[in-house]
Tab-separated table of C-alpha atoms in Angstrom:
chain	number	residue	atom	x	y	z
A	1	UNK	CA	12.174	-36.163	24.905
A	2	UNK	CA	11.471	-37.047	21.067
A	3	UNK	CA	8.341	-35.459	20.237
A	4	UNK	CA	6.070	-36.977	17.246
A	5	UNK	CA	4.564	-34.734	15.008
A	6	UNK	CA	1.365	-36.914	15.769
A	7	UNK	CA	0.863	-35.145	19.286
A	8	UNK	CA	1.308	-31.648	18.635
A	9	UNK	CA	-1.608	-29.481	17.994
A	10	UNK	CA	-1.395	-25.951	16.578
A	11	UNK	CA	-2.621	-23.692	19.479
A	12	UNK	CA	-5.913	-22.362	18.870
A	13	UNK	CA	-4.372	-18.775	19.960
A	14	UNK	CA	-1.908	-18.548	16.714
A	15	UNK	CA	-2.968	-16.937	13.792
A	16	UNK	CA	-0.815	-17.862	10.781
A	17	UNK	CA	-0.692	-15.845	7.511
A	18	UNK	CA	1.281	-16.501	4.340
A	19	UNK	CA	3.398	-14.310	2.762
A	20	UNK	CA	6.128	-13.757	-0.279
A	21	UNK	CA	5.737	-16.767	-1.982
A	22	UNK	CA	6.172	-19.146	1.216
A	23	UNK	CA	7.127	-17.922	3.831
A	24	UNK	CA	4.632	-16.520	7.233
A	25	UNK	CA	3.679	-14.679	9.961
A	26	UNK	CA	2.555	-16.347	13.248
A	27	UNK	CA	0.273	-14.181	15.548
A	28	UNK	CA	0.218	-15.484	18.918
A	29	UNK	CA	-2.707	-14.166	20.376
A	30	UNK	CA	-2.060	-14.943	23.847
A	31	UNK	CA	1.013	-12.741	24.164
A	32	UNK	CA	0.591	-10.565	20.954
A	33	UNK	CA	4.184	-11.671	19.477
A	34	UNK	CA	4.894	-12.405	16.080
A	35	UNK	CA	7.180	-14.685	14.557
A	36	UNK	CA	8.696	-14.578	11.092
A	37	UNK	CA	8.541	-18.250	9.484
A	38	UNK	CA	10.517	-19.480	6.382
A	39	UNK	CA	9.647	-21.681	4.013
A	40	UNK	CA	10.623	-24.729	5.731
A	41	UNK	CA	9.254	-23.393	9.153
A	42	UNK	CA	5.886	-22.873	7.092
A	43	UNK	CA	6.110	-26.752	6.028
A	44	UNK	CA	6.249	-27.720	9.327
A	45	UNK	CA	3.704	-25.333	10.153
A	46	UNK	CA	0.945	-26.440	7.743
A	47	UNK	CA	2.108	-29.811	8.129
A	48	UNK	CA	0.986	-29.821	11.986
A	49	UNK	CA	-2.556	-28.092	10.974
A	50	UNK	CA	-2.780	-30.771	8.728
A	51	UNK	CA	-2.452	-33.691	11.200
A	52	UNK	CA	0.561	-34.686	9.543
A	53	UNK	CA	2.654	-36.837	10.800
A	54	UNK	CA	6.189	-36.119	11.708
A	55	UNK	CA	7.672	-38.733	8.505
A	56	UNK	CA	4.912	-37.269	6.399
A	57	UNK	CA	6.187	-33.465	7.328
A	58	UNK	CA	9.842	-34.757	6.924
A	59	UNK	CA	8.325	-36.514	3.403
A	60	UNK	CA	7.155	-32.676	2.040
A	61	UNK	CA	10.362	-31.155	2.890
A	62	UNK	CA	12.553	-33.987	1.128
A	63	UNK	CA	10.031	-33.804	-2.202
A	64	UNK	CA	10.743	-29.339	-1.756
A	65	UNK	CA	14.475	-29.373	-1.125
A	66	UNK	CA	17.542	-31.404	-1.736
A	67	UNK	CA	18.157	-32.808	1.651
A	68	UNK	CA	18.722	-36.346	2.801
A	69	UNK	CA	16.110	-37.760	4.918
A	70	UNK	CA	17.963	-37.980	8.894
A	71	UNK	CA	19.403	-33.896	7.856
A	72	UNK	CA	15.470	-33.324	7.271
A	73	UNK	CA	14.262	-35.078	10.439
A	74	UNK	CA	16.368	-32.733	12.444
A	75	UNK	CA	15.797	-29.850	11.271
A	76	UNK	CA	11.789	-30.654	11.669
A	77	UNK	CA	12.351	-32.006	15.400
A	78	UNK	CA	14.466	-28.618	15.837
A	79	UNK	CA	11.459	-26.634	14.489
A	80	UNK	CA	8.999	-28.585	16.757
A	81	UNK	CA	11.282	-27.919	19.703
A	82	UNK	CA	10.870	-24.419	18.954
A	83	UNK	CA	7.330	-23.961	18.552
A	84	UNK	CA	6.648	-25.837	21.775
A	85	UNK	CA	9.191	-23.133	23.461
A	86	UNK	CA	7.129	-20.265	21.991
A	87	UNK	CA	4.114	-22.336	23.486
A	88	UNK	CA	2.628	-22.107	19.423
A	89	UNK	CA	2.091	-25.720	20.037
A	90	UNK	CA	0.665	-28.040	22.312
A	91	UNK	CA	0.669	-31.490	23.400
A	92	UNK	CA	-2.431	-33.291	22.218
B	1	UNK	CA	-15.743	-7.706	21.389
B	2	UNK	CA	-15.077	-10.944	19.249
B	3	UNK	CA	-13.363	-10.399	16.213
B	4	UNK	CA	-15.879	-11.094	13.981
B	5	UNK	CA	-18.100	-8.241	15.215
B	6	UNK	CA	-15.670	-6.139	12.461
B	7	UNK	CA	-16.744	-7.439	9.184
B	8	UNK	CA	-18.098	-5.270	6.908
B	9	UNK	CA	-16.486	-2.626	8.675
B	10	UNK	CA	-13.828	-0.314	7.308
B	11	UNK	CA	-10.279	0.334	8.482
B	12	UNK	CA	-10.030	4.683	8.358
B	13	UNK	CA	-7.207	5.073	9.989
B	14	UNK	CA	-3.766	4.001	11.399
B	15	UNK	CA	-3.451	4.995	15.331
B	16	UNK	CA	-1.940	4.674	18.534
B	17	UNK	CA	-4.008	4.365	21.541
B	18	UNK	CA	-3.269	3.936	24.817
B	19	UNK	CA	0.433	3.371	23.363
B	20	UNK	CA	-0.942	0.490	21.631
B	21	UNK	CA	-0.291	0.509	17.731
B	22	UNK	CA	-3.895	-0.700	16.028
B	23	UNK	CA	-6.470	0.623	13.365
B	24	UNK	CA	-9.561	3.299	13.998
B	25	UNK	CA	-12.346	1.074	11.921
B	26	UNK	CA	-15.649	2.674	11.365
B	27	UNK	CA	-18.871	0.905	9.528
B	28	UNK	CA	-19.120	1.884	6.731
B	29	UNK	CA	-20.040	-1.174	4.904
B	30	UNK	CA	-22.206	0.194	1.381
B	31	UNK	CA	-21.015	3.476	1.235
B	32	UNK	CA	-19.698	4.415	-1.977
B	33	UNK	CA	-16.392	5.956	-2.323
B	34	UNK	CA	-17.714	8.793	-5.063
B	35	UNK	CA	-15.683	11.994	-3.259
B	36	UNK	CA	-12.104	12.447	-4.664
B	37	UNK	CA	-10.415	11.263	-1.483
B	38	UNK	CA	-11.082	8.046	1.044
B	39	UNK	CA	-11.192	11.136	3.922
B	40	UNK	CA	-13.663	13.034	2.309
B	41	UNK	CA	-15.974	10.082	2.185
B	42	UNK	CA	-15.244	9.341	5.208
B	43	UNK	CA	-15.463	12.482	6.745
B	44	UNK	CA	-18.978	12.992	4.782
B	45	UNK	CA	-20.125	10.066	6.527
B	46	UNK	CA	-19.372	11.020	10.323
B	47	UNK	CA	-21.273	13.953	9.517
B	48	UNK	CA	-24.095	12.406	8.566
B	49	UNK	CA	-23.950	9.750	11.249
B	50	UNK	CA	-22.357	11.016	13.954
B	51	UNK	CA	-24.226	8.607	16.496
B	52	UNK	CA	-21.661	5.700	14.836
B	53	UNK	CA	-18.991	4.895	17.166
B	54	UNK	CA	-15.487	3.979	16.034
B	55	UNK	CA	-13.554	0.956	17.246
B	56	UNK	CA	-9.994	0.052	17.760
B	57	UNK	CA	-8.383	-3.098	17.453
B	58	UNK	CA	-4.899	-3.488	17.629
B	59	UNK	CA	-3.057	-5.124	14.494
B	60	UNK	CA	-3.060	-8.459	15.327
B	61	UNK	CA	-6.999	-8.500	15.080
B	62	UNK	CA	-6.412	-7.255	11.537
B	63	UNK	CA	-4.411	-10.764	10.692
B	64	UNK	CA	-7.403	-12.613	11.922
B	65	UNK	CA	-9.650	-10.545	9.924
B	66	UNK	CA	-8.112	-10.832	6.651
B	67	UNK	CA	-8.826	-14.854	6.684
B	68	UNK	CA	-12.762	-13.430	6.998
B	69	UNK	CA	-13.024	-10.822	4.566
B	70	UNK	CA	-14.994	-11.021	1.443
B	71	UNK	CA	-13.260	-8.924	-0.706
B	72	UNK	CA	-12.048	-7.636	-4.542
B	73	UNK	CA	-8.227	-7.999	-5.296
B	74	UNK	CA	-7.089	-5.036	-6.494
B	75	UNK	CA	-7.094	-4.551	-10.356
B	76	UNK	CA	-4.713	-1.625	-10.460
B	77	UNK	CA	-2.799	0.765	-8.771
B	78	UNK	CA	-2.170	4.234	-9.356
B	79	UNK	CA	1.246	6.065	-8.077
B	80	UNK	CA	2.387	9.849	-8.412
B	81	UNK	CA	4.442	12.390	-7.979
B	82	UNK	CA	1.822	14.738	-6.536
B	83	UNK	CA	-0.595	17.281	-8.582
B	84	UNK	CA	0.195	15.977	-11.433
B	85	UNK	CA	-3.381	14.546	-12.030
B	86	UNK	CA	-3.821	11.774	-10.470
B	87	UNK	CA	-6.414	12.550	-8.901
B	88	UNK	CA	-8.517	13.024	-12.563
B	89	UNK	CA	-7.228	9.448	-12.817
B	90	UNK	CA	-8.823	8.320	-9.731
B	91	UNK	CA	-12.115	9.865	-10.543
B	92	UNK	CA	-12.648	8.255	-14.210
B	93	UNK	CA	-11.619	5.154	-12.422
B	94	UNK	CA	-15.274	5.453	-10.660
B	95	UNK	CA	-17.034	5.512	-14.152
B	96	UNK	CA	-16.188	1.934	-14.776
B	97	UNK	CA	-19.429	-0.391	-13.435
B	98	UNK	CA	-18.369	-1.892	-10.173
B	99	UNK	CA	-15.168	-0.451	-9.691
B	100	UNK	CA	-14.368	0.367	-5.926
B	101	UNK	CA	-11.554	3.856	-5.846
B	102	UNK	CA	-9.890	4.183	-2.840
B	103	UNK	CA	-7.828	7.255	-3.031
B	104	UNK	CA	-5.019	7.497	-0.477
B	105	UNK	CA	-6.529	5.840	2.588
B	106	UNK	CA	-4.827	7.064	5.694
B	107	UNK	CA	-4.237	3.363	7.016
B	108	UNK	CA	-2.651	2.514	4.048
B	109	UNK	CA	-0.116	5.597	3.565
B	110	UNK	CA	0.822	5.647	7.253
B	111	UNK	CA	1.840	1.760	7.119
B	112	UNK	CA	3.941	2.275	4.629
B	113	UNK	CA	5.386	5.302	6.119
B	114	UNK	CA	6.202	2.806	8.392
B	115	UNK	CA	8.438	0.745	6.125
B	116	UNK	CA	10.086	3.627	5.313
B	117	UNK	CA	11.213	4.561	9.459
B	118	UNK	CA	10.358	1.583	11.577
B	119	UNK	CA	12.299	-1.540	9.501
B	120	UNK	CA	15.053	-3.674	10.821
B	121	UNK	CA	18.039	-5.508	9.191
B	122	UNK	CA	16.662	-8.748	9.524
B	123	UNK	CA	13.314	-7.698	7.454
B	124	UNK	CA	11.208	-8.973	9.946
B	125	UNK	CA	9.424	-5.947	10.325
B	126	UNK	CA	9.113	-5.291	6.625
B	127	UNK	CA	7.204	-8.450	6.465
B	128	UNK	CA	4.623	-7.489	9.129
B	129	UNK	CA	4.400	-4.231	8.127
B	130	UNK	CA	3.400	-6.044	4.521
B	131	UNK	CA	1.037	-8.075	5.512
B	132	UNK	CA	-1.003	-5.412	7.361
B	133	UNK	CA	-0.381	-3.368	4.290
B	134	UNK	CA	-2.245	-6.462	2.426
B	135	UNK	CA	-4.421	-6.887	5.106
B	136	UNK	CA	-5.689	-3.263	5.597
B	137	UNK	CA	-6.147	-3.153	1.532
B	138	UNK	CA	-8.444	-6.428	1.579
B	139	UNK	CA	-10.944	-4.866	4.214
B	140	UNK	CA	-11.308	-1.526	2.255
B	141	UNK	CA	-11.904	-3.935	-0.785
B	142	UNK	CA	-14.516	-5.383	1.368
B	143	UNK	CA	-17.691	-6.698	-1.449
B	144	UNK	CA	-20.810	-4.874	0.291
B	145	UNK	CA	-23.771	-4.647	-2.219
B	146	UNK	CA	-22.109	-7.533	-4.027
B	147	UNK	CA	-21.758	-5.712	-7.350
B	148	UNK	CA	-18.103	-4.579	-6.713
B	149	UNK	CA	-15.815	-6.382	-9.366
B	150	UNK	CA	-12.680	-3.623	-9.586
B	151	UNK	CA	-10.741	-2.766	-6.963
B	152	UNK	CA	-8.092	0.582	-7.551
B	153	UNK	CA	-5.648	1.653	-4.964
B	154	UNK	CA	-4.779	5.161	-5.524
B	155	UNK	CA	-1.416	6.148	-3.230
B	156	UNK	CA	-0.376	8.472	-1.866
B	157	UNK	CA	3.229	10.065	-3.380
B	158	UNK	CA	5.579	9.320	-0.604
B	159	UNK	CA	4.553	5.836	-1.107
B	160	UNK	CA	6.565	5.900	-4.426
B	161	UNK	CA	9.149	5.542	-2.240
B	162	UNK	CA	8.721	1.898	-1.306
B	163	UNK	CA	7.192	0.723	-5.099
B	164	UNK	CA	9.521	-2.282	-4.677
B	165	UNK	CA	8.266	-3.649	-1.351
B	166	UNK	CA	4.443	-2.739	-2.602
B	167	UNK	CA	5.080	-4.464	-5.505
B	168	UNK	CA	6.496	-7.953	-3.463
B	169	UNK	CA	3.033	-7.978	-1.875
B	170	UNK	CA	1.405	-7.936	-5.144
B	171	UNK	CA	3.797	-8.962	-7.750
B	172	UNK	CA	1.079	-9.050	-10.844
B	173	UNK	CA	-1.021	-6.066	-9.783
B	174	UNK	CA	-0.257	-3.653	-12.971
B	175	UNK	CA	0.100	-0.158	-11.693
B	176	UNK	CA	0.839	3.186	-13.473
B	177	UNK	CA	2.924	5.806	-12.404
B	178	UNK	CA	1.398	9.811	-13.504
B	179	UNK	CA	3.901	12.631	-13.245
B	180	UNK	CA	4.095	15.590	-14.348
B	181	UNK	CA	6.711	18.668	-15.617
B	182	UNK	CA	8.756	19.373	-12.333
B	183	UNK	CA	8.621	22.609	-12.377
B	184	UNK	CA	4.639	22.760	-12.872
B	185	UNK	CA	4.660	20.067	-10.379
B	186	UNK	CA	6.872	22.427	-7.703
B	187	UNK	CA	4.882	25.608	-8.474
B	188	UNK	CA	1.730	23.671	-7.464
B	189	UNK	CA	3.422	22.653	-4.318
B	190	UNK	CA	5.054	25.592	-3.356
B	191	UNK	CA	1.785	28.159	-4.157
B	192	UNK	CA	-0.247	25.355	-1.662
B	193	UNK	CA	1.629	23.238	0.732
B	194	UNK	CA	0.184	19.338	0.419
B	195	UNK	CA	0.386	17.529	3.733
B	196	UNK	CA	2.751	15.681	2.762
B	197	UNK	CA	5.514	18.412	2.969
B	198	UNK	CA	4.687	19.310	6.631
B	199	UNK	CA	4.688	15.567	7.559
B	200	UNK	CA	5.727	16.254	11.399
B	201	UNK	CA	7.397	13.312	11.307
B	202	UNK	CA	10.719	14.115	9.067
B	203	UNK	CA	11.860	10.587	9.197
B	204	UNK	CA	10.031	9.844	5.714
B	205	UNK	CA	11.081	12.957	4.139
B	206	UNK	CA	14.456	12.625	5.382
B	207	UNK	CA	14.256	9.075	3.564
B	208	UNK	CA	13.177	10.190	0.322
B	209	UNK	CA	15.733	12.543	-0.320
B	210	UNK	CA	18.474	10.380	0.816
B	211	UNK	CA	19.491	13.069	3.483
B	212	UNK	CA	18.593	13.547	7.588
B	213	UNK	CA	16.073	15.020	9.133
B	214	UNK	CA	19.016	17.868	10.574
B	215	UNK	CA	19.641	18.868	6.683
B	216	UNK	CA	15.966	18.762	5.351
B	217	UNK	CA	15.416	21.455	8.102
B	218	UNK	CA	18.468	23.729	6.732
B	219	UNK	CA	16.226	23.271	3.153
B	220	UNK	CA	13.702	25.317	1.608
B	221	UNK	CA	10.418	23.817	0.521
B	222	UNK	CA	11.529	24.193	-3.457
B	223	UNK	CA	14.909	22.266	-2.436
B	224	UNK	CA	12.982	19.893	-0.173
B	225	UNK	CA	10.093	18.853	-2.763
B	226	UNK	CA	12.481	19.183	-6.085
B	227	UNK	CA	14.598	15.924	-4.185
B	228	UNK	CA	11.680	14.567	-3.126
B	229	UNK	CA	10.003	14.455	-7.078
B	230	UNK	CA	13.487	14.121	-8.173
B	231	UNK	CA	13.253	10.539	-6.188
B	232	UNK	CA	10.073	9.538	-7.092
B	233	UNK	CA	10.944	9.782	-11.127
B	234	UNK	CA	14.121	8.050	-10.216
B	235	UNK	CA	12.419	5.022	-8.424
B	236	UNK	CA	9.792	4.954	-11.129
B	237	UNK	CA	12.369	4.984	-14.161
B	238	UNK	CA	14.085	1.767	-11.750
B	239	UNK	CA	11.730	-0.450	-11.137
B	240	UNK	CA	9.411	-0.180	-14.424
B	241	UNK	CA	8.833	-3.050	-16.035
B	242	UNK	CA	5.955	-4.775	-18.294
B	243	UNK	CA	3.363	-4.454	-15.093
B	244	UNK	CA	3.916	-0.843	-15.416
B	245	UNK	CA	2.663	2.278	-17.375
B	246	UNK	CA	4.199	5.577	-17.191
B	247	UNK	CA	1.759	8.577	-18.255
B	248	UNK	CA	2.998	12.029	-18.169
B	249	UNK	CA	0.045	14.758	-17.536
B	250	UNK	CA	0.739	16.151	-20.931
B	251	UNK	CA	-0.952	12.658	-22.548
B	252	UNK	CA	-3.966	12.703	-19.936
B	253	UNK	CA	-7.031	12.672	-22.453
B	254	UNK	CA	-10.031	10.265	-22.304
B	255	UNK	CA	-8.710	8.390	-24.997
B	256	UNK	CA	-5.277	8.028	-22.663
B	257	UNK	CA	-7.630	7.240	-19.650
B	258	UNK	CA	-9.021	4.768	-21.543
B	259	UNK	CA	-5.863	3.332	-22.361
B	260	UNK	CA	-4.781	3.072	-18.698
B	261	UNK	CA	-8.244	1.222	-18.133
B	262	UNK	CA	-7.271	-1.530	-20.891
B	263	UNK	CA	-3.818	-1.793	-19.647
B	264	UNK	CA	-5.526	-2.614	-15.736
B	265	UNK	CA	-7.335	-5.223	-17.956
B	266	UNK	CA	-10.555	-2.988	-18.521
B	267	UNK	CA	-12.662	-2.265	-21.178
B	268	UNK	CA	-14.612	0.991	-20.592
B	269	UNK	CA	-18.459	0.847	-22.246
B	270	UNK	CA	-19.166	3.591	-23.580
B	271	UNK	CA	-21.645	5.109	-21.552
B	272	UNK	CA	-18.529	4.895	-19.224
B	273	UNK	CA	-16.239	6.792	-21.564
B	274	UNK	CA	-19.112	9.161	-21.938
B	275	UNK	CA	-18.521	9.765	-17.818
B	276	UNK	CA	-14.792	9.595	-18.192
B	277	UNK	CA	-14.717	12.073	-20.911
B	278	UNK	CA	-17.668	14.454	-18.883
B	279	UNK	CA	-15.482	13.638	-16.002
B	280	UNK	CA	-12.384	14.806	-17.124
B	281	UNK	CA	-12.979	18.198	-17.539
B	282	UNK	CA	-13.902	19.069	-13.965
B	283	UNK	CA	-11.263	20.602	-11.185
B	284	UNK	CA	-10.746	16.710	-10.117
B	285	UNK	CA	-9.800	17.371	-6.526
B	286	UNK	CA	-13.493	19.451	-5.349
B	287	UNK	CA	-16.465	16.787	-4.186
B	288	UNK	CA	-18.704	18.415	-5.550
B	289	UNK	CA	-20.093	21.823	-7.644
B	290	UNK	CA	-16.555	21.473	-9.433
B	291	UNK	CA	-15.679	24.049	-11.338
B	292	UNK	CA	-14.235	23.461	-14.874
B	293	UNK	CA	-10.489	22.174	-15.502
B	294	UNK	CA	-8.571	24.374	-16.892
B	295	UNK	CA	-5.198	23.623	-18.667
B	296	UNK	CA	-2.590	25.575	-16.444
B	297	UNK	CA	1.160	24.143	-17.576
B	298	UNK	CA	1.846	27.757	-18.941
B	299	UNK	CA	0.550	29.834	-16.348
B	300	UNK	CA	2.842	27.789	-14.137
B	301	UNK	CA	6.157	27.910	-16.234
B	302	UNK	CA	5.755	31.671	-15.612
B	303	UNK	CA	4.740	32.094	-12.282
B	304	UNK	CA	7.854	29.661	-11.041
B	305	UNK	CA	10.112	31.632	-8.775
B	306	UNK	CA	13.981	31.502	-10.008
B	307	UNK	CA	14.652	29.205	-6.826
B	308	UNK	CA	12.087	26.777	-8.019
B	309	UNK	CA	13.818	26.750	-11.803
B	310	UNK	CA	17.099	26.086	-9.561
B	311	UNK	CA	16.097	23.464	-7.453
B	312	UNK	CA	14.432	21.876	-10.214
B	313	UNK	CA	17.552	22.207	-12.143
B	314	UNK	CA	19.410	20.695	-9.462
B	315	UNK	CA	17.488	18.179	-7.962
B	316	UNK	CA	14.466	16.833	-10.457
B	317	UNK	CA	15.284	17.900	-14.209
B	318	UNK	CA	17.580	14.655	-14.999
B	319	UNK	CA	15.733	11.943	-13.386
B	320	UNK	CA	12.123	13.206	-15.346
B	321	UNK	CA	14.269	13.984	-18.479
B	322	UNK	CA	15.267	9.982	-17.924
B	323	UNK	CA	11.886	8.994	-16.970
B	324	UNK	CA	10.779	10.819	-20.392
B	325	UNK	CA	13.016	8.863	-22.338
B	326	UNK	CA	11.918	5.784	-20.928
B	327	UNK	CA	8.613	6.312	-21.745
B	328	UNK	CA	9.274	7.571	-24.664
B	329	UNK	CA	11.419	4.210	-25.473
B	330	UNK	CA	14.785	6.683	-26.286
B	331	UNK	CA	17.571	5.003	-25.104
């Protein structure tokens, strides 16, 4: 399944805190885990507390980095597809 | 217990409980920091409230925190390479209106002991070990009567060791680095053994020197802290740069104290200089009743053993003698 940046909600149990010019930690509270984001993971990131949607997100990264549009759309669906794995996201 | 229950409480140590990593926090909030140490005030004030429980949260509490806490960012930091007065340093810190000291707080050394044994290739640990770092320094900054306007870290010396991943987590915090002759330094070491000598866990030790925790058992205590002094001139004479000031104890004067306060980007008044300079001549490292400093760097060139002249020879001559000429701008 596609998913839309539009219907994913940060969970309420993560915890997110910047660090080193960019890049994060996520705390999930639920299971106590953390996760080491990059800069473009943190996009996404602050894009989805945002509201943003998933062509807005993909807009910030292609305005930060030198990457063609469909390369950027990827690599945000991949980072979606991850959070909801880790269960750092949920359907809204 | 919500999370929020912790504000205006104070992180006083790092611990393990139940197997479960987390911080001891006590509350705390208002009490001035005036004895030489962060444990002495905090010791002071278990004995005088011993009815106050402490709590224990485990570290991912402390992320959520940090987003709460109204706090000071720090203004300065102060590194060493252990009785070489930083402590004096510390304490004429206080004199400056508003200024919050906190001098070695366990929480803070014993996370970044933890960079120094517990981080992986991939640096994900360093990271998280960093931002509790941050984290833990932003809750003893808490703001409590609302006056508090510095903030000074001092550290302890092992955490010389990792200046370069302090310094990532606050890149424009200007921080000096005190030292002193190493074999006045060693004699004071040797004649009363600091803590962090016996450390029981070798691992940081074992670091420093750049050896294992089998070969720093085969070595004396003179061989063991000349490395360990020798390192900490070496990583200071590295990573200086123009958010740095290097101050041998030979220059420590008011006038030099209050030269370390305008490079931190303060002006001392000088009913504060008056304190600095009062301040100054007292044994820095007693709370209280302290008796008069007296300059010792002769007494201690002749009461160092021949082993300590060796190891110092050996190990921690060259890198200070470097470190001088730094300073000193000789190239």
């Amino acid at each position: 399944m596609i998913m839309t940046a539009s219907n994913l909600t940060t969970g309420a149990h993560v915890v997110v805190t910047d660090f080193d010019g960019g890049e994060g930690i996520l705390v999930d509270l639920n299971t106590k885990r953390y996760y080491q984001l990059n800069e473009t993971a943190m996009i996404v990131w602050k894009g989805l507390e945002q509201g943003k949607s998933i062509s807005e997100i993909v807009a910030d990264f292609t305005s930060s980095y030198e990457v063609e549009p469909d390369r950027a759309t990827l690599s945000v669906q991949r980072l979606l597809d991850s959070f909801q794995t880790y269960k750092l996201v949920s359907a809204g | 217990m919500v999370f929020t229950d912790l504000k205006g409480w104070m992180p006083v140590d790092a611990v393990v409980v139940d197997g479960r990593p987390g911080l001891a926090w006590l509350e705390i909030d208002g009490v001035d920091f005036v004895e030489p140490f962060f444990q002495q005030t905090v010791d002071r004030f278990r004995a005088n409230h011993p009815e106050l429980e402490e709590r224990f949260t485990e570290f991912h509490t402390l992320v959520q925190l940090e987003k709460t806490f109204d706090s000071v960012a720090p203004t300065g930091f102060i590194f060493h390479s252990s009785r070489c007065g930083s402590t004096m340093l510390a304490n004429a810190c206080r004199a400056i209106t508003g200024a919050v000291v906190v001098s070695e707080p366990p929480a803070v050394d014993k996370l970044i002991a933890r960079l120094i044994t517990d981080v992986d290739d991939h640096g994900t640990k360093e990271k998280l070990y960093s931002v509790f770092v941050r984290a833990v320094v932003k809750a003893l900054g808490q703001r409590g009567s609302g006056n508090e306007r510095h903030l000074f870290i001092k550290f302890a010396c092992c955490s010389m060791s990792q200046l370069e991943r302090i310094q990532r987590i606050w890149p424009n915090v200007p921080w000096v680095f005190l030292y002193r002759d190493p074999v006045e330094t060693m004699v004071s070491n040797v004649e009363n053994l600091p803590a962090w000598l016996l450390d029981e866990d070798r691992r940081v030790l074992a670091s420093i020197t750049d050896t294992s925790i089998d070969a720093i058992a085969e070595m004396t205590v003179a061989e063991l802290c000349a490395r360990a002094i020798g390192s900490f001139y070496a990583t200071a004479n590295r990573v200086a740069n123009d958010r740095s000031l290097l101050l041998n104890y030979n220059q420590l004067s008011a006038a030099e104290i209050s030269n370390v306060m305008q490079f931190f980007g303060v002006t001392p008044a000088a009913s504060e200089m008056e304190t600095i300079a009062r301040e100054s001549q007292k044994y820095s490292k007693s709370p209280s009743d302290a008796p008069t400093f007296v300059a010792d760097a002769d007494r201690k060139q002749q009461a160092a053993s021949e082993l300590v002249r060796e190891m110092a020879a050996r190990w921690a001559n060259e890198p200070y003698q470097l470190l001088e000429k730094k300073r000193l701008g000789i190239q």
